[in-house]
Amino acid sequence: KELALTIDETDDDVMVTVNYLINQGLLEVVTENDEYYLTEIPNLIGSETAWAEKKRRYRQNKQRTLSLMSPSHVRQEIEIEKDIEIDKDKEREGEIDKKSTPIFYGEFKNVRG
C-alpha cells in the first residue's frame, strides 16, 4: 500500500506488478516488512544502452568526417567575407562624408554653406 501511495497507483496494480517481477526473477523480497531488491540493477549500472552506443558511434564518425575537412579553408572564406564587408562599410562612410548635409548659418540659419 505504501508503494502504491508513493507512485500514485492502485493497490491492485502495484501487487500485480510486484508479483510479476518476483515470478520473473527481477525482484526479490529482502525482508518480511516489504523491502524489495531489483536483481538486475548491478548489471545495468555503468552499462551502455544500444541507443547510447549508436549515438557514440555517430558522434565519432561525425568528428572523423569533420577532421578530414580543412578548417583553415573555411576560416579563410569567413575572413575574406568579413574583409569585404569592412571595405563596403568604409566606402559607405566615405560616401556619407561626401554627401554630408549642408551646413546652414546666419542669424536665421537660412544660408546654405
Tab-separated table of C-alpha atoms in Angstrom:
chain	number	residue	atom	x	y	z
A	1	LYS	CA	0.000	0.000	0.000
A	2	GLU	CA	2.836	2.376	0.805
A	3	LEU	CA	4.395	1.877	-2.631
A	4	ALA	CA	1.014	2.417	-4.305
A	5	LEU	CA	0.593	5.719	-2.473
A	6	THR	CA	4.135	6.805	-3.313
A	7	ILE	CA	3.764	6.256	-7.056
A	8	ASP	CA	0.066	7.204	-7.129
A	9	GLU	CA	-1.209	3.857	-8.429
A	10	THR	CA	-3.894	1.483	-7.213
A	11	ASP	CA	-3.023	-1.256	-4.718
A	12	ASP	CA	-4.089	-3.942	-7.189
A	13	ASP	CA	-1.858	-2.620	-10.000
A	14	VAL	CA	1.159	-2.499	-7.704
A	15	MET	CA	0.546	-6.022	-6.362
A	16	VAL	CA	0.167	-7.463	-9.878
A	17	THR	CA	3.399	-5.765	-10.990
A	18	VAL	CA	5.345	-6.835	-7.889
A	19	ASN	CA	4.156	-10.443	-8.221
A	20	TYR	CA	5.095	-10.498	-11.915
A	21	LEU	CA	8.591	-9.145	-11.203
A	22	ILE	CA	9.094	-11.714	-8.420
A	23	ASN	CA	7.961	-14.575	-10.702
A	24	GLN	CA	10.341	-13.407	-13.446
A	25	GLY	CA	13.263	-13.236	-11.016
A	26	LEU	CA	13.673	-9.494	-11.434
A	27	LEU	CA	12.601	-8.635	-7.872
A	28	GLU	CA	13.447	-10.320	-4.575
A	29	VAL	CA	11.823	-9.850	-1.177
A	30	VAL	CA	14.654	-8.928	1.185
A	31	THR	CA	12.738	-8.812	4.481
A	32	GLU	CA	9.250	-9.572	5.636
A	33	ASN	CA	8.450	-5.892	6.160
A	34	ASP	CA	8.156	-5.370	2.382
A	35	GLU	CA	11.688	-4.444	1.392
A	36	TYR	CA	12.491	-5.419	-2.185
A	37	TYR	CA	15.658	-5.731	-4.237
A	38	LEU	CA	15.805	-5.327	-8.026
A	39	THR	CA	18.171	-8.090	-9.138
A	40	GLU	CA	19.230	-6.551	-12.473
A	41	ILE	CA	20.331	-3.172	-11.087
A	42	PRO	CA	24.011	-4.184	-10.606
A	43	ASN	CA	24.124	-5.383	-14.224
A	44	LEU	CA	22.673	-2.124	-15.520
A	45	ILE	CA	24.891	0.271	-13.587
A	46	GLY	CA	27.656	1.518	-15.824
A	47	SER	CA	26.406	-0.350	-18.878
A	48	GLU	CA	25.752	1.333	-22.186
A	49	THR	CA	22.362	1.095	-23.839
A	50	ALA	CA	22.081	0.275	-27.523
A	51	TRP	CA	20.938	3.834	-28.248
A	52	ALA	CA	23.890	5.326	-26.351
A	53	GLU	CA	26.307	3.114	-28.275
A	54	LYS	CA	24.724	4.096	-31.599
A	55	LYS	CA	24.883	7.792	-30.689
A	56	ARG	CA	28.517	7.464	-29.556
A	57	ARG	CA	29.494	5.838	-32.888
A	58	TYR	CA	27.598	8.546	-34.793
A	59	ARG	CA	29.486	11.285	-32.945
A	60	GLN	CA	32.829	9.562	-33.587
A	61	ASN	CA	32.068	9.291	-37.313
A	62	LYS	CA	30.954	12.906	-37.430
A	63	GLN	CA	34.126	14.039	-35.646
A	64	ARG	CA	36.253	11.948	-38.003
A	65	THR	CA	34.500	13.481	-41.019
A	66	LEU	CA	34.990	16.994	-39.691
A	67	SER	CA	38.666	16.347	-39.005
A	68	LEU	CA	39.166	15.335	-42.659
A	69	MET	CA	37.830	18.682	-43.840
A	70	SER	CA	40.233	21.603	-43.940
A	71	PRO	CA	39.105	24.015	-41.240
A	72	SER	CA	41.623	26.651	-42.364
A	73	HIS	CA	39.919	26.816	-45.761
A	74	VAL	CA	36.584	27.578	-44.154
A	75	ARG	CA	38.106	30.209	-41.914
A	76	GLN	CA	39.741	31.932	-44.891
A	77	GLU	CA	36.388	32.251	-46.602
A	78	ILE	CA	34.891	33.782	-43.491
A	79	GLU	CA	37.792	36.213	-43.114
A	80	ILE	CA	37.543	37.257	-46.766
A	81	GLU	CA	33.822	37.780	-46.397
A	82	LYS	CA	34.383	39.916	-43.309
A	83	ASP	CA	37.080	41.918	-45.127
A	84	ILE	CA	34.674	42.590	-47.994
A	85	GLU	CA	32.003	43.742	-45.545
A	86	ILE	CA	34.503	46.048	-43.811
A	87	ASP	CA	35.572	47.522	-47.173
A	88	LYS	CA	31.936	48.123	-48.124
A	89	ASP	CA	31.306	49.811	-44.778
A	90	LYS	CA	34.311	52.096	-45.319
A	91	GLU	CA	33.066	53.001	-48.808
A	92	ARG	CA	29.632	53.826	-47.423
A	93	GLU	CA	31.166	56.029	-44.737
A	94	GLY	CA	33.162	57.857	-47.426
A	95	GLU	CA	30.010	58.399	-49.497
A	96	ILE	CA	28.178	59.719	-46.471
A	97	ASP	CA	31.024	62.163	-45.763
A	98	LYS	CA	30.900	63.411	-49.379
A	99	LYS	CA	27.132	63.734	-49.327
A	100	SER	CA	27.045	65.282	-45.890
A	101	THR	CA	24.163	67.535	-45.172
A	102	PRO	CA	24.764	71.210	-45.936
A	103	ILE	CA	25.578	73.489	-43.049
A	104	PHE	CA	23.191	76.354	-42.505
A	105	TYR	CA	24.474	79.554	-40.946
A	106	GLY	CA	23.444	83.088	-40.468
A	107	GLU	CA	21.173	84.741	-37.982
A	108	PHE	CA	18.120	82.702	-39.032
A	109	LYS	CA	20.052	79.601	-40.180
A	110	ASN	CA	18.777	80.061	-43.719
A	111	VAL	CA	22.070	80.485	-45.575
A	112	ARG	CA	23.437	77.259	-47.024
A	113	GLY	CA	27.184	76.745	-46.866
